C-alpha cells in the first residue's frame, strides 16, 4: 500500500517510520512518501496561502497549489484523496478497514484556516476528522490514520489475531487485560483467567467486553444488541449479565432461554 502526505511540515511523518508502522514501510514494502507544498507555490518566497475573500483572520491554502501537488503524485488504481477537517465525520473502524483495502491513500494536510472550498469540491474524495476538536493542522490526524490502517495490512502485526481482538473490530470494546503479578495492591487477577478452561476464559472476556461497551459506549452497545439473538446461547447469557448486573455472578440457569429478540435484554 502507498501513503502520500501533502504537508507544509514533512518532518511530522518521521514518527510513522518507527514502531509497528515503521515495520510496514521498512520491511514489508509499503510506501510512505511526504511532499511539501512549497515547490508548487509559484513564487520565490514559497508562499502557498492567501488571505480569505470576504475578510477575517488567518490564511487559506490556495487551490492551485493543491491541484499541482496532487498532479505530481504517482497514481495507483484504487486511490482515495482525504482531507482532514474538524467539521467532517470522525474516522471509525469501518472506514479504517475500507481504506486498508485500497492501493493508495493521499492525505491532504492543511493548516491556518484550511483549504479553499473549490479544491475540496474538485480534488478531495472524502473529508474526515478524528473527533470533535480543532487541531493546528492535519498532520496529527494523518499519523492517526496511517497507524490505524497499517495495523490491518498483512504481516504488520506480529500476531495477526491482535487486530481481530482490538476494540471495535467485532462491534464491542476490547475486554480488560491482566498480567503479572497475580495480585497487586490487594487486587487479584480474576480466577478464571488463571485456570485452563479456554471456553470459560472466552466467555469471561466476552462478558467484560459487553459490560465495558454498555458502560462506556452505550451507542455501540445499542447497535450491537441487534446481533445478540444470532449469538450462541452461552454468549446470549453474557449479554443478559451485561444488561442485568444483579445476575453477574449467577450461573446460567438450566434451560434458560432469551426471548430471542434484542428487546428482551432490557
PDB file of C-alpha atoms in Angstrom:
ATOM      1  CA  UNK A   1       0.000   0.000   0.000  1.00  0.00           C
ATOM      2  CA  UNK A   2       1.115   3.549  -0.665  1.00  0.00           C
ATOM      3  CA  UNK A   3       0.509   6.625   1.527  1.00  0.00           C
ATOM      4  CA  UNK A   4       1.245  10.092   0.137  1.00  0.00           C
ATOM      5  CA  UNK A   5       1.133  13.000   2.577  1.00  0.00           C
ATOM      6  CA  UNK A   6       0.884  16.580   1.286  1.00  0.00           C
ATOM      7  CA  UNK A   7       2.047  18.918   4.023  1.00  0.00           C
ATOM      8  CA  UNK A   8       3.933  22.037   4.990  1.00  0.00           C
ATOM      9  CA  UNK A   9       5.720  20.033   7.693  1.00  0.00           C
ATOM     10  CA  UNK A  10       7.137  16.787   6.235  1.00  0.00           C
ATOM     11  CA  UNK A  11       9.174  16.195   9.396  1.00  0.00           C
ATOM     12  CA  UNK A  12       5.976  15.276  11.258  1.00  0.00           C
ATOM     13  CA  UNK A  13       5.885  11.994   9.387  1.00  0.00           C
ATOM     14  CA  UNK A  14       9.246  10.778  10.679  1.00  0.00           C
ATOM     15  CA  UNK A  15       7.215   9.356  13.581  1.00  0.00           C
ATOM     16  CA  UNK A  16       5.461   6.972  11.200  1.00  0.00           C
ATOM     17  CA  UNK A  17       8.813   5.353  10.437  1.00  0.00           C
ATOM     18  CA  UNK A  18       9.056   3.945  13.975  1.00  0.00           C
ATOM     19  CA  UNK A  19       7.341   1.080  15.761  1.00  0.00           C
ATOM     20  CA  UNK A  20       4.664  -1.010  14.059  1.00  0.00           C
ATOM     21  CA  UNK A  21       4.171   1.414  11.182  1.00  0.00           C
ATOM     22  CA  UNK A  22       7.922   1.568  10.688  1.00  0.00           C
ATOM     23  CA  UNK A  23       7.918  -2.180  10.088  1.00  0.00           C
ATOM     24  CA  UNK A  24       5.295  -1.729   7.381  1.00  0.00           C
ATOM     25  CA  UNK A  25       7.429   0.777   5.485  1.00  0.00           C
ATOM     26  CA  UNK A  26      10.876  -0.596   6.314  1.00  0.00           C
ATOM     27  CA  UNK A  27      10.388  -4.358   5.989  1.00  0.00           C
ATOM     28  CA  UNK A  28       7.149  -5.099   4.153  1.00  0.00           C
ATOM     29  CA  UNK A  29       7.331  -2.934   1.052  1.00  0.00           C
ATOM     30  CA  UNK A  30       4.593  -0.451   1.899  1.00  0.00           C
ATOM     31  CA  UNK A  31       5.383   3.160   0.995  1.00  0.00           C
ATOM     32  CA  UNK A  32       5.066   6.441   2.870  1.00  0.00           C
ATOM     33  CA  UNK A  33       6.047   9.464   0.775  1.00  0.00           C
ATOM     34  CA  UNK A  34       5.848  13.052   2.028  1.00  0.00           C
ATOM     35  CA  UNK A  35       5.505  16.036  -0.298  1.00  0.00           C
ATOM     36  CA  UNK A  36       5.885  19.688   0.639  1.00  0.00           C
ATOM     37  CA  UNK A  37       3.521  22.248  -0.859  1.00  0.00           C
ATOM     38  CA  UNK A  38       6.363  24.777  -1.189  1.00  0.00           C
ATOM     39  CA  UNK A  39       7.630  23.696  -4.665  1.00  0.00           C
ATOM     40  CA  UNK A  40       4.154  24.435  -6.026  1.00  0.00           C
ATOM     41  CA  UNK A  41       3.900  27.938  -4.582  1.00  0.00           C
ATOM     42  CA  UNK A  42       4.540  29.657  -7.897  1.00  0.00           C
ATOM     43  CA  UNK A  43       6.530  32.443  -6.231  1.00  0.00           C
ATOM     44  CA  UNK A  44      10.070  32.979  -4.982  1.00  0.00           C
ATOM     45  CA  UNK A  45       9.012  33.099  -1.348  1.00  0.00           C
ATOM     46  CA  UNK A  46       7.288  29.716  -1.170  1.00  0.00           C
ATOM     47  CA  UNK A  47       4.024  31.258  -0.008  1.00  0.00           C
ATOM     48  CA  UNK A  48       1.218  28.768  -0.590  1.00  0.00           C
ATOM     49  CA  UNK A  49      -1.616  30.556   1.199  1.00  0.00           C
ATOM     50  CA  UNK A  50      -3.533  33.815   0.827  1.00  0.00           C
ATOM     51  CA  UNK A  51      -5.997  35.897   2.874  1.00  0.00           C
ATOM     52  CA  UNK A  52      -9.639  34.776   2.713  1.00  0.00           C
ATOM     53  CA  UNK A  53     -12.051  36.589   0.421  1.00  0.00           C
ATOM     54  CA  UNK A  54     -14.570  38.496   2.498  1.00  0.00           C
ATOM     55  CA  UNK A  55     -12.048  39.217   5.217  1.00  0.00           C
ATOM     56  CA  UNK A  56     -11.434  37.503   8.506  1.00  0.00           C
ATOM     57  CA  UNK A  57      -8.483  36.064  10.386  1.00  0.00           C
ATOM     58  CA  UNK A  58      -5.962  33.534   9.166  1.00  0.00           C
ATOM     59  CA  UNK A  59      -4.831  32.345   5.772  1.00  0.00           C
ATOM     60  CA  UNK A  60      -6.260  29.789   3.335  1.00  0.00           C
ATOM     61  CA  UNK A  61      -4.296  27.214   1.320  1.00  0.00           C
ATOM     62  CA  UNK A  62      -4.623  28.090  -2.367  1.00  0.00           C
ATOM     63  CA  UNK A  63      -6.481  25.644  -4.643  1.00  0.00           C
ATOM     64  CA  UNK A  64      -3.889  25.812  -7.424  1.00  0.00           C
ATOM     65  CA  UNK A  65      -1.208  24.632  -5.005  1.00  0.00           C
ATOM     66  CA  UNK A  66      -3.240  21.562  -4.087  1.00  0.00           C
ATOM     67  CA  UNK A  67      -4.081  20.873  -7.740  1.00  0.00           C
ATOM     68  CA  UNK A  68      -0.438  20.954  -8.813  1.00  0.00           C
ATOM     69  CA  UNK A  69       0.779  18.960  -5.815  1.00  0.00           C
ATOM     70  CA  UNK A  70      -1.764  16.224  -6.490  1.00  0.00           C
ATOM     71  CA  UNK A  71      -0.891  16.171 -10.195  1.00  0.00           C
ATOM     72  CA  UNK A  72       2.755  15.464  -9.318  1.00  0.00           C
ATOM     73  CA  UNK A  73       1.936  12.215  -7.483  1.00  0.00           C
ATOM     74  CA  UNK A  74       2.009   8.715  -8.921  1.00  0.00           C
ATOM     75  CA  UNK A  75      -1.487   7.290  -9.207  1.00  0.00           C
ATOM     76  CA  UNK A  76      -2.412   3.766  -8.142  1.00  0.00           C
ATOM     77  CA  UNK A  77      -5.591   2.063  -9.438  1.00  0.00           C
ATOM     78  CA  UNK A  78      -7.569   2.214  -6.172  1.00  0.00           C
ATOM     79  CA  UNK A  79      -6.843   5.631  -4.697  1.00  0.00           C
ATOM     80  CA  UNK A  80      -8.599   7.840  -2.146  1.00  0.00           C
ATOM     81  CA  UNK A  81      -7.741  11.535  -1.560  1.00  0.00           C
ATOM     82  CA  UNK A  82      -8.547  12.560   2.013  1.00  0.00           C
ATOM     83  CA  UNK A  83      -8.611  15.996   3.626  1.00  0.00           C
ATOM     84  CA  UNK A  84      -8.862  16.418   7.379  1.00  0.00           C
ATOM     85  CA  UNK A  85     -11.425  18.864   8.746  1.00  0.00           C
ATOM     86  CA  UNK A  86     -12.918  19.140  12.258  1.00  0.00           C
ATOM     87  CA  UNK A  87     -16.312  19.689  10.588  1.00  0.00           C
ATOM     88  CA  UNK A  88     -16.255  16.221   8.972  1.00  0.00           C
ATOM     89  CA  UNK A  89     -17.427  12.865  10.387  1.00  0.00           C
ATOM     90  CA  UNK A  90     -14.817  11.097  12.537  1.00  0.00           C
ATOM     91  CA  UNK A  91     -12.682   8.217  11.340  1.00  0.00           C
ATOM     92  CA  UNK A  92     -14.062   4.907  12.614  1.00  0.00           C
ATOM     93  CA  UNK A  93     -13.108   1.242  12.418  1.00  0.00           C
ATOM     94  CA  UNK A  94     -15.325   0.533   9.421  1.00  0.00           C
ATOM     95  CA  UNK A  95     -13.585   3.310   7.496  1.00  0.00           C
ATOM     96  CA  UNK A  96     -10.154   2.018   8.564  1.00  0.00           C
ATOM     97  CA  UNK A  97     -10.962  -1.411   7.100  1.00  0.00           C
ATOM     98  CA  UNK A  98     -12.249   0.206   3.916  1.00  0.00           C
ATOM     99  CA  UNK A  99      -9.043   2.216   3.494  1.00  0.00           C
ATOM    100  CA  UNK A 100      -6.834  -0.797   4.231  1.00  0.00           C
ATOM    101  CA  UNK A 101      -8.232  -2.482   1.101  1.00  0.00           C
ATOM    102  CA  UNK A 102      -7.054   0.344  -1.180  1.00  0.00           C
ATOM    103  CA  UNK A 103      -3.800   0.666  -3.125  1.00  0.00           C
ATOM    104  CA  UNK A 104      -3.135   4.328  -2.271  1.00  0.00           C
ATOM    105  CA  UNK A 105      -4.298   6.900   0.264  1.00  0.00           C
ATOM    106  CA  UNK A 106      -3.402  10.550  -0.312  1.00  0.00           C
ATOM    107  CA  UNK A 107      -3.528  12.662   2.840  1.00  0.00           C
ATOM    108  CA  UNK A 108      -4.050  16.371   2.215  1.00  0.00           C
ATOM    109  CA  UNK A 109      -2.908  18.115   5.411  1.00  0.00           C
ATOM    110  CA  UNK A 110      -3.738  21.798   5.804  1.00  0.00           C
ATOM    111  CA  UNK A 111      -3.060  24.466   8.410  1.00  0.00           C
ATOM    112  CA  UNK A 112      -4.174  28.043   9.024  1.00  0.00           C
ATOM    113  CA  UNK A 113      -7.889  28.383   8.133  1.00  0.00           C
ATOM    114  CA  UNK A 114      -7.881  25.273   5.963  1.00  0.00           C
ATOM    115  CA  UNK A 115      -8.350  24.672   2.260  1.00  0.00           C
ATOM    116  CA  UNK A 116     -10.126  26.690  -0.418  1.00  0.00           C
ATOM    117  CA  UNK A 117     -13.548  25.066  -0.867  1.00  0.00           C
ATOM    118  CA  UNK A 118     -13.088  24.824  -4.634  1.00  0.00           C
ATOM    119  CA  UNK A 119     -10.135  22.492  -4.091  1.00  0.00           C
ATOM    120  CA  UNK A 120     -12.288  20.407  -1.749  1.00  0.00           C
ATOM    121  CA  UNK A 121     -15.025  20.182  -4.375  1.00  0.00           C
ATOM    122  CA  UNK A 122     -12.678  19.380  -7.260  1.00  0.00           C
ATOM    123  CA  UNK A 123      -9.919  17.208  -5.817  1.00  0.00           C
ATOM    124  CA  UNK A 124     -10.935  15.718  -2.461  1.00  0.00           C
ATOM    125  CA  UNK A 125     -12.699  12.347  -2.374  1.00  0.00           C
ATOM    126  CA  UNK A 126     -13.534  12.426   1.313  1.00  0.00           C
ATOM    127  CA  UNK A 127     -13.191  14.648   4.362  1.00  0.00           C
ATOM    128  CA  UNK A 128     -12.860  13.256   7.862  1.00  0.00           C
ATOM    129  CA  UNK A 129     -11.875  14.223  11.385  1.00  0.00           C
ATOM    130  CA  UNK A 130     -10.508  12.399  14.413  1.00  0.00           C
ATOM    131  CA  UNK A 131     -13.089  13.799  16.820  1.00  0.00           C
ATOM    132  CA  UNK A 132     -14.802  16.972  17.928  1.00  0.00           C
ATOM    133  CA  UNK A 133     -11.654  19.003  18.500  1.00  0.00           C
ATOM    134  CA  UNK A 134      -9.794  21.610  16.473  1.00  0.00           C
ATOM    135  CA  UNK A 135      -6.091  20.880  15.914  1.00  0.00           C
ATOM    136  CA  UNK A 136      -3.402  23.110  14.439  1.00  0.00           C
ATOM    137  CA  UNK A 137      -3.181  21.065  11.258  1.00  0.00           C
ATOM    138  CA  UNK A 138      -3.897  17.785   9.526  1.00  0.00           C
ATOM    139  CA  UNK A 139      -0.567  16.109  10.245  1.00  0.00           C
ATOM    140  CA  UNK A 140      -1.550  14.518  13.563  1.00  0.00           C
ATOM    141  CA  UNK A 141      -4.844  13.168  12.147  1.00  0.00           C
ATOM    142  CA  UNK A 142      -2.868  11.809   9.179  1.00  0.00           C
ATOM    143  CA  UNK A 143      -0.493   9.955  11.504  1.00  0.00           C
ATOM    144  CA  UNK A 144      -3.529   8.679  13.409  1.00  0.00           C
ATOM    145  CA  UNK A 145      -4.983   7.284  10.184  1.00  0.00           C
ATOM    146  CA  UNK A 146      -1.694   5.770   8.997  1.00  0.00           C
ATOM    147  CA  UNK A 147      -1.241   3.921  12.267  1.00  0.00           C
ATOM    148  CA  UNK A 148      -4.829   2.632  12.323  1.00  0.00           C
ATOM    149  CA  UNK A 149      -4.719   1.428   8.707  1.00  0.00           C
ATOM    150  CA  UNK A 150      -1.250  -0.137   8.907  1.00  0.00           C
ATOM    151  CA  UNK A 151      -2.416  -2.484  11.674  1.00  0.00           C
ATOM    152  CA  UNK A 152      -4.676  -4.176   9.119  1.00  0.00           C
ATOM    153  CA  UNK A 153      -2.048  -4.654   6.423  1.00  0.00           C
ATOM    154  CA  UNK A 154      -0.836  -8.287   6.187  1.00  0.00           C
ATOM    155  CA  UNK A 155       2.259  -9.013   8.243  1.00  0.00           C
ATOM    156  CA  UNK A 156       2.437  -5.677  10.057  1.00  0.00           C
ATOM    157  CA  UNK A 157       1.405  -7.031  13.462  1.00  0.00           C
ATOM    158  CA  UNK A 158       3.485  -9.865  14.841  1.00  0.00           C
ATOM    159  CA  UNK A 159       0.291 -11.712  15.827  1.00  0.00           C
ATOM    160  CA  UNK A 160      -2.436 -11.459  13.196  1.00  0.00           C
ATOM    161  CA  UNK A 161      -5.073 -12.108  15.872  1.00  0.00           C
ATOM    162  CA  UNK A 162      -4.171  -8.847  17.627  1.00  0.00           C
ATOM    163  CA  UNK A 163      -6.114  -6.673  15.186  1.00  0.00           C
ATOM    164  CA  UNK A 164      -9.094  -9.040  15.226  1.00  0.00           C
ATOM    165  CA  UNK A 165      -9.290  -8.674  19.017  1.00  0.00           C
ATOM    166  CA  UNK A 166      -8.982  -4.879  19.043  1.00  0.00           C
ATOM    167  CA  UNK A 167     -11.756  -2.660  20.282  1.00  0.00           C
ATOM    168  CA  UNK A 168     -14.450  -2.061  17.612  1.00  0.00           C
ATOM    169  CA  UNK A 169     -13.302  -4.998  15.456  1.00  0.00           C
ATOM    170  CA  UNK A 170     -16.310  -7.104  16.481  1.00  0.00           C
ATOM    171  CA  UNK A 171     -18.658  -4.274  17.377  1.00  0.00           C
ATOM    172  CA  UNK A 172     -17.576  -4.209  21.036  1.00  0.00           C
ATOM    173  CA  UNK A 173     -14.832  -2.546  23.023  1.00  0.00           C
ATOM    174  CA  UNK A 174     -11.916  -4.775  23.939  1.00  0.00           C
ATOM    175  CA  UNK A 175     -12.086  -6.758  27.174  1.00  0.00           C
ATOM    176  CA  UNK A 176      -9.975  -5.907  30.215  1.00  0.00           C
ATOM    177  CA  UNK A 177      -6.385  -7.220  30.374  1.00  0.00           C
ATOM    178  CA  UNK A 178      -4.226  -8.525  33.241  1.00  0.00           C
ATOM    179  CA  UNK A 179      -0.612  -9.672  33.629  1.00  0.00           C
ATOM    180  CA  UNK A 180       1.836 -10.491  36.425  1.00  0.00           C
ATOM    181  CA  UNK A 181       1.817 -10.266  39.390  1.00  0.00           C
ATOM    182  CA  UNK A 182      -1.287 -12.337  40.127  1.00  0.00           C
ATOM    183  CA  UNK A 183      -2.133  -9.945  42.979  1.00  0.00           C
ATOM    184  CA  UNK A 184      -1.327  -6.235  43.042  1.00  0.00           C
ATOM    185  CA  UNK A 185      -2.140  -3.806  45.851  1.00  0.00           C
ATOM    186  CA  UNK A 186      -4.646  -6.323  47.198  1.00  0.00           C
ATOM    187  CA  UNK A 187      -6.388  -6.753  43.840  1.00  0.00           C
ATOM    188  CA  UNK A 188      -6.188 -10.262  42.337  1.00  0.00           C
ATOM    189  CA  UNK A 189      -6.418 -11.294  38.715  1.00  0.00           C
ATOM    190  CA  UNK A 190      -9.830 -12.948  38.144  1.00  0.00           C
ATOM    191  CA  UNK A 191      -9.518 -16.617  38.997  1.00  0.00           C
ATOM    192  CA  UNK A 192     -10.992 -17.755  35.689  1.00  0.00           C
ATOM    193  CA  UNK A 193      -8.040 -16.225  33.817  1.00  0.00           C
ATOM    194  CA  UNK A 194      -5.600 -18.264  35.908  1.00  0.00           C
ATOM    195  CA  UNK A 195      -7.264 -21.553  35.036  1.00  0.00           C
ATOM    196  CA  UNK A 196      -7.003 -23.622  31.887  1.00  0.00           C
ATOM    197  CA  UNK A 197     -10.648 -23.610  30.793  1.00  0.00           C
ATOM    198  CA  UNK A 198     -10.448 -21.826  27.450  1.00  0.00           C
ATOM    199  CA  UNK A 199     -14.204 -21.625  26.940  1.00  0.00           C
ATOM    200  CA  UNK A 200     -14.690 -20.142  30.410  1.00  0.00           C
ATOM    201  CA  UNK A 201     -11.968 -17.576  29.653  1.00  0.00           C
ATOM    202  CA  UNK A 202     -13.618 -16.713  26.331  1.00  0.00           C
ATOM    203  CA  UNK A 203     -16.999 -16.166  27.975  1.00  0.00           C
ATOM    204  CA  UNK A 204     -15.467 -14.125  30.800  1.00  0.00           C
ATOM    205  CA  UNK A 205     -13.739 -11.849  28.305  1.00  0.00           C
ATOM    206  CA  UNK A 206     -16.878 -11.561  26.180  1.00  0.00           C
ATOM    207  CA  UNK A 207     -18.933 -10.553  29.217  1.00  0.00           C
ATOM    208  CA  UNK A 208     -16.284  -7.999  30.196  1.00  0.00           C
ATOM    209  CA  UNK A 209     -16.260  -6.579  26.660  1.00  0.00           C
ATOM    210  CA  UNK A 210     -20.052  -6.338  26.644  1.00  0.00           C
ATOM    211  CA  UNK A 211     -20.181  -4.683  30.057  1.00  0.00           C
ATOM    212  CA  UNK A 212     -17.453  -2.181  29.167  1.00  0.00           C
ATOM    213  CA  UNK A 213     -19.186  -1.316  25.920  1.00  0.00           C
ATOM    214  CA  UNK A 214     -22.550  -0.813  27.647  1.00  0.00           C
ATOM    215  CA  UNK A 215     -20.942   1.391  30.309  1.00  0.00           C
ATOM    216  CA  UNK A 216     -18.502   3.425  28.212  1.00  0.00           C
ATOM    217  CA  UNK A 217     -20.109   3.466  24.748  1.00  0.00           C
ATOM    218  CA  UNK A 218     -23.875   2.963  25.036  1.00  0.00           C
ATOM    219  CA  UNK A 219     -24.222   3.955  21.381  1.00  0.00           C
ATOM    220  CA  UNK A 220     -22.078   0.988  20.326  1.00  0.00           C
ATOM    221  CA  UNK A 221     -23.954  -1.293  22.691  1.00  0.00           C
ATOM    222  CA  UNK A 222     -27.311  -0.317  21.223  1.00  0.00           C
ATOM    223  CA  UNK A 223     -26.007  -1.095  17.743  1.00  0.00           C
ATOM    224  CA  UNK A 224     -24.577  -4.433  18.917  1.00  0.00           C
ATOM    225  CA  UNK A 225     -27.785  -5.558  20.642  1.00  0.00           C
ATOM    226  CA  UNK A 226     -29.446  -6.302  17.311  1.00  0.00           C
ATOM    227  CA  UNK A 227     -26.834  -9.050  16.812  1.00  0.00           C
ATOM    228  CA  UNK A 228     -27.472 -10.774  20.142  1.00  0.00           C
ATOM    229  CA  UNK A 229     -30.282 -13.153  19.034  1.00  0.00           C
ATOM    230  CA  UNK A 230     -27.941 -14.707  16.460  1.00  0.00           C
ATOM    231  CA  UNK A 231     -25.252 -15.476  19.063  1.00  0.00           C
ATOM    232  CA  UNK A 232     -24.798 -18.903  20.683  1.00  0.00           C
ATOM    233  CA  UNK A 233     -26.905 -19.386  23.829  1.00  0.00           C
ATOM    234  CA  UNK A 234     -23.903 -19.081  26.145  1.00  0.00           C
ATOM    235  CA  UNK A 235     -22.943 -15.764  24.537  1.00  0.00           C
ATOM    236  CA  UNK A 236     -26.505 -14.534  24.887  1.00  0.00           C
ATOM    237  CA  UNK A 237     -26.271 -15.218  28.623  1.00  0.00           C
ATOM    238  CA  UNK A 238     -23.191 -12.972  28.751  1.00  0.00           C
ATOM    239  CA  UNK A 239     -25.295 -10.229  27.172  1.00  0.00           C
ATOM    240  CA  UNK A 240     -28.036 -10.859  29.736  1.00  0.00           C
ATOM    241  CA  UNK A 241     -25.496 -10.469  32.526  1.00  0.00           C
ATOM    242  CA  UNK A 242     -24.207  -7.231  30.997  1.00  0.00           C
ATOM    243  CA  UNK A 243     -27.779  -5.919  30.962  1.00  0.00           C
ATOM    244  CA  UNK A 244     -28.596  -7.295  34.446  1.00  0.00           C
ATOM    245  CA  UNK A 245     -25.691  -6.716  36.865  1.00  0.00           C
ATOM    246  CA  UNK A 246     -27.673  -8.471  39.606  1.00  0.00           C
ATOM    247  CA  UNK A 247     -27.060 -11.721  37.686  1.00  0.00           C
ATOM    248  CA  UNK A 248     -23.326 -11.043  37.257  1.00  0.00           C
ATOM    249  CA  UNK A 249     -22.175 -13.950  39.433  1.00  0.00           C
ATOM    250  CA  UNK A 250     -25.150 -16.202  38.835  1.00  0.00           C
ATOM    251  CA  UNK A 251     -24.602 -19.352  36.767  1.00  0.00           C
ATOM    252  CA  UNK A 252     -26.740 -19.614  33.676  1.00  0.00           C
ATOM    253  CA  UNK A 253     -29.973 -21.345  34.777  1.00  0.00           C
ATOM    254  CA  UNK A 254     -30.588 -24.753  33.276  1.00  0.00           C
ATOM    255  CA  UNK A 255     -32.828 -24.409  30.256  1.00  0.00           C
ATOM    256  CA  UNK A 256     -32.507 -20.595  30.245  1.00  0.00           C
ATOM    257  CA  UNK A 257     -33.871 -19.079  27.090  1.00  0.00           C
ATOM    258  CA  UNK A 258     -33.871 -15.499  25.978  1.00  0.00           C
ATOM    259  CA  UNK A 259     -36.929 -14.121  24.277  1.00  0.00           C
ATOM    260  CA  UNK A 260     -34.963 -14.209  21.033  1.00  0.00           C
ATOM    261  CA  UNK A 261     -35.085 -10.525  20.267  1.00  0.00           C
ATOM    262  CA  UNK A 262     -32.962  -7.509  21.216  1.00  0.00           C
ATOM    263  CA  UNK A 263     -35.709  -6.016  23.363  1.00  0.00           C
ATOM    264  CA  UNK A 264     -35.547  -8.987  25.728  1.00  0.00           C
ATOM    265  CA  UNK A 265     -32.224  -7.722  27.035  1.00  0.00           C
ATOM    266  CA  UNK A 266     -33.585  -4.516  28.535  1.00  0.00           C
TER     267      UNK A 266
END
